[in-house]
Coordinates of C-alpha atoms in Angstrom, one line a residue:
M1 CA 59.4 45.6 125.2
D2 CA 58.9 45.6 121.5
D3 CA 56.1 43.2 120.7
F4 CA 58.0 42.1 117.5
D5 CA 61.3 41.5 119.2
L6 CA 62.1 37.8 118.8
R7 CA 65.8 37.9 119.6
D8 CA 65.3 35.6 122.6
F9 CA 63.0 33.2 120.8
A10 CA 64.4 29.6 121.0
N11 CA 62.4 28.2 118.0
V12 CA 60.1 26.2 120.3
T13 CA 56.6 27.4 120.5
R14 CA 53.2 26.6 122.1
L15 CA 50.7 25.5 119.6
F16 CA 47.0 26.6 119.4
P17 CA 45.4 24.5 116.6
L18 CA 42.1 26.0 115.4
P19 CA 39.8 25.0 112.5
K20 CA 39.4 27.5 109.7
V21 CA 41.5 30.2 111.4
V22 CA 44.5 31.8 109.8
L23 CA 46.4 34.5 111.6
F24 CA 48.6 36.9 109.6
P25 CA 51.5 39.1 110.9
H26 CA 50.5 42.6 112.1
V27 CA 46.9 41.4 112.6
V28 CA 45.2 41.2 116.0
L29 CA 43.1 38.1 116.7
P30 CA 40.6 38.1 119.6
L31 CA 40.4 34.7 121.4
H32 CA 38.3 33.2 124.1
I33 CA 40.2 30.5 126.0
F34 CA 38.1 27.9 127.9
E35 CA 39.5 24.4 127.5
P36 CA 41.7 23.4 130.5
R37 CA 44.8 22.6 128.3
Y38 CA 44.6 26.0 126.6
R39 CA 44.1 27.7 130.0
R40 CA 47.3 26.1 131.1
M41 CA 49.0 27.2 127.8
T42 CA 47.8 30.8 128.4
E43 CA 49.1 30.7 132.0
D44 CA 52.5 29.5 130.8
A45 CA 52.6 32.1 128.0
L46 CA 51.7 35.0 130.4
A47 CA 54.4 33.8 132.8
G48 CA 57.0 33.8 130.1
D49 CA 57.4 35.3 126.6
R50 CA 53.6 35.7 125.9
L51 CA 54.1 33.8 122.6
I52 CA 51.6 31.4 121.1
T53 CA 51.5 30.0 117.5
I54 CA 48.1 29.8 115.8
V55 CA 48.1 26.9 113.3
Q56 CA 45.1 25.7 111.3
I57 CA 43.7 22.3 111.7
K58 CA 43.6 20.5 108.4
T59 CA 40.1 20.0 106.9
R60 CA 39.2 16.3 106.8
P61 CA 36.2 14.5 105.3
K62 CA 33.3 14.1 107.8
S63 CA 33.5 10.3 107.3
E64 CA 36.9 10.2 108.9
G65 CA 35.7 11.7 112.1
W66 CA 37.8 13.6 114.7
T67 CA 41.1 12.3 116.0
E68 CA 43.6 13.6 118.5
P69 CA 46.1 14.9 117.9
A70 CA 44.4 16.7 115.1
P71 CA 46.4 17.0 111.9
I72 CA 47.6 20.5 111.4
E73 CA 49.2 22.6 108.6
D74 CA 52.9 23.1 108.3
G75 CA 52.7 26.9 108.3
G76 CA 51.5 29.0 111.2
C77 CA 51.8 32.4 112.7
L78 CA 53.7 33.2 115.9
G79 CA 51.6 35.6 117.9
R80 CA 52.2 37.6 121.1
I81 CA 49.5 38.3 123.8
I82 CA 49.2 42.0 123.9
R83 CA 46.1 42.2 126.2
H84 CA 44.4 39.7 128.4
Q85 CA 41.4 39.4 130.8
R86 CA 41.4 36.7 133.3
L87 CA 37.8 35.7 134.1
D88 CA 36.6 34.4 137.6
D89 CA 36.1 30.9 136.4
G90 CA 39.6 30.5 134.9
R91 CA 38.8 31.3 131.3
F92 CA 40.6 34.1 129.4
N93 CA 39.9 36.7 126.8
L94 CA 43.0 37.5 124.8
L95 CA 44.1 39.8 122.0
L96 CA 46.9 38.0 120.1
L97 CA 49.1 40.1 117.7
G98 CA 50.5 38.2 114.8
I99 CA 54.3 38.5 114.8
Q100 CA 55.9 36.3 112.2
R101 CA 55.3 33.4 109.9
V102 CA 56.7 30.1 111.0
R103 CA 57.3 26.7 109.4
L104 CA 56.8 23.7 111.7
R105 CA 59.7 21.3 111.8
G106 CA 58.1 18.8 114.2
E107 CA 56.6 18.2 117.6
P108 CA 59.1 17.1 120.3
P109 CA 57.9 14.9 123.2
S110 CA 56.3 17.0 125.9
E111 CA 54.6 16.4 129.2
K112 CA 52.5 19.6 128.8
L113 CA 48.8 19.4 128.4
Y114 CA 49.1 21.3 125.1
R115 CA 51.1 20.7 122.0
V116 CA 54.5 22.4 121.3
A117 CA 56.5 22.5 118.1
E118 CA 60.0 23.3 116.9
V119 CA 59.7 25.9 114.2
D120 CA 61.7 28.0 111.7
L121 CA 61.0 31.7 111.4
L122 CA 60.0 32.7 107.8
H123 CA 61.2 36.1 106.8
D124 CA 59.7 38.1 103.9
L125 CA 61.3 38.0 100.5
A126 CA 61.3 41.5 99.3
P127 CA 60.4 42.4 95.7
E128 CA 63.1 43.1 93.2
Q129 CA 61.4 46.3 92.0
P130 CA 60.8 49.3 94.3
E131 CA 57.8 48.7 96.5
E132 CA 56.2 52.2 96.6
P133 CA 54.5 52.3 93.2
R134 CA 53.0 48.8 93.8
R135 CA 51.9 49.7 97.3
I136 CA 50.2 52.9 96.2
A137 CA 48.4 51.1 93.3
L138 CA 47.3 48.3 95.5
I139 CA 45.9 50.5 98.2
D140 CA 44.0 52.6 95.6
L141 CA 42.5 49.4 94.2
F142 CA 41.6 48.1 97.7
R143 CA 39.9 51.4 98.6
R144 CA 38.0 51.4 95.3
V145 CA 36.8 47.9 95.7
V146 CA 36.2 47.3 99.4
G147 CA 34.9 50.9 100.1
R148 CA 32.5 50.7 97.1
E149 CA 29.5 50.0 99.3
H150 CA 30.2 50.4 102.9
G151 CA 33.4 52.3 103.3
L152 CA 36.5 51.2 105.2
D153 CA 36.9 50.5 108.9
P154 CA 38.5 53.6 110.4
D155 CA 41.4 51.7 111.9
L156 CA 42.1 49.9 108.6
S157 CA 41.8 53.2 106.7
K158 CA 44.3 54.8 109.1
L159 CA 46.8 52.0 108.6
L160 CA 46.5 52.3 104.8
D161 CA 47.3 56.0 105.1
A162 CA 50.5 55.3 107.0
R163 CA 53.6 54.5 105.1
V164 CA 53.8 50.8 106.2
P165 CA 55.7 48.3 104.1
L166 CA 54.1 46.5 101.2
G167 CA 54.3 43.2 103.0
V168 CA 52.3 44.5 105.9
V169 CA 49.7 46.0 103.6
V170 CA 49.3 42.7 101.7
D171 CA 48.9 40.7 104.9
V172 CA 46.3 43.1 106.4
M173 CA 44.4 42.9 103.1
A174 CA 44.5 39.1 103.2
H175 CA 43.0 39.2 106.6
A176 CA 40.3 41.8 105.8
L177 CA 39.1 40.1 102.5
S178 CA 36.6 37.3 102.6
L179 CA 38.9 34.8 100.9
P180 CA 38.6 31.0 100.9
I181 CA 40.4 29.6 103.9
G182 CA 42.6 27.5 101.7
L183 CA 43.8 30.6 99.9
K184 CA 44.4 32.4 103.2
Q185 CA 46.6 29.4 104.3
A186 CA 48.5 29.6 100.9
L187 CA 49.1 33.3 101.5
L188 CA 50.4 32.6 105.0
N189 CA 52.7 29.9 103.6
E190 CA 54.1 32.3 100.9
P191 CA 57.2 34.3 102.0
S192 CA 57.4 36.2 98.7
I193 CA 55.8 39.6 99.1
E194 CA 55.6 39.9 95.3
N195 CA 53.7 36.7 95.0
R196 CA 51.3 37.6 97.8
C197 CA 50.7 41.0 96.3
T198 CA 49.9 39.5 92.9
V199 CA 47.3 37.1 94.4
I200 CA 45.6 40.0 96.3
Q201 CA 45.7 42.3 93.3
D202 CA 44.2 39.6 91.1
R203 CA 41.4 38.9 93.6
L204 CA 40.6 42.6 94.0
E205 CA 40.5 43.1 90.2
Q206 CA 38.2 40.0 89.9
I207 CA 35.8 41.5 92.5
E208 CA 35.8 44.8 90.7
R209 CA 35.0 43.2 87.4
I210 CA 32.1 41.3 89.0
A211 CA 30.8 44.4 90.8
G212 CA 31.0 46.4 87.6
S213 CA 28.8 43.9 85.7
I214 CA 26.0 44.0 88.2
P215 CA 23.4 46.8 87.8
R216 CA 23.5 49.3 90.7
D217 CA 20.0 48.5 91.8
R218 CA 21.0 44.9 92.6
P219 CA 22.9 44.1 95.8
F220 CA 26.6 43.2 95.8
P221 CA 27.7 40.6 96.5
P222 CA 24.7 39.0 94.8
D223 CA 22.5 36.4 96.5
F224 CA 23.5 32.8 96.1
S225 CA 21.9 31.0 93.2
P226 CA 19.3 28.4 94.2
N227 CA 21.0 26.2 91.7

């Protein structure tokens, strides 16, 4: 079975809300499942289509406290369990592969322990210009900036060497870079490959400018200021 095949998907998905976690398509997210409701969710997923949607819990002021059901973002990422380990006490270790962006329409009534939602699949909007020149330039910039000090992860480097589409390249970079969680959510919400590419390129160029202004005998990134 093709992990990305969604022809039988009925636009209703299991929800796994998490704080400060954004999953992108083509990225693998390791998960440890221990709460009873999410153990049940995992059991149901493994018995069926193996699909779970990761959606970020909205940040709220500490003064408001924690409420259930927690408020969640409108955009999430549908993922498929590609590997699992069932532990003796009922917990699970999972590898979840991001499949496709989704937009939540609403949460229908359900008797399940976990939340479910009706969603629309969001398809990438391709750039008007040919992708290849932009893809080559972006990968070169990424290698130059991210590999400046420590080199690239071998698996990531291998992926960048492959002729994968620009949309995949941009999503993998969005996952790999240490971006503010709000920006990651905005990139997940954005169907335009061109717009996502521009954001990643601007951020990489900003990092490169900062790195170039720091003497080489000083660490990068620099220590936080005590002010």
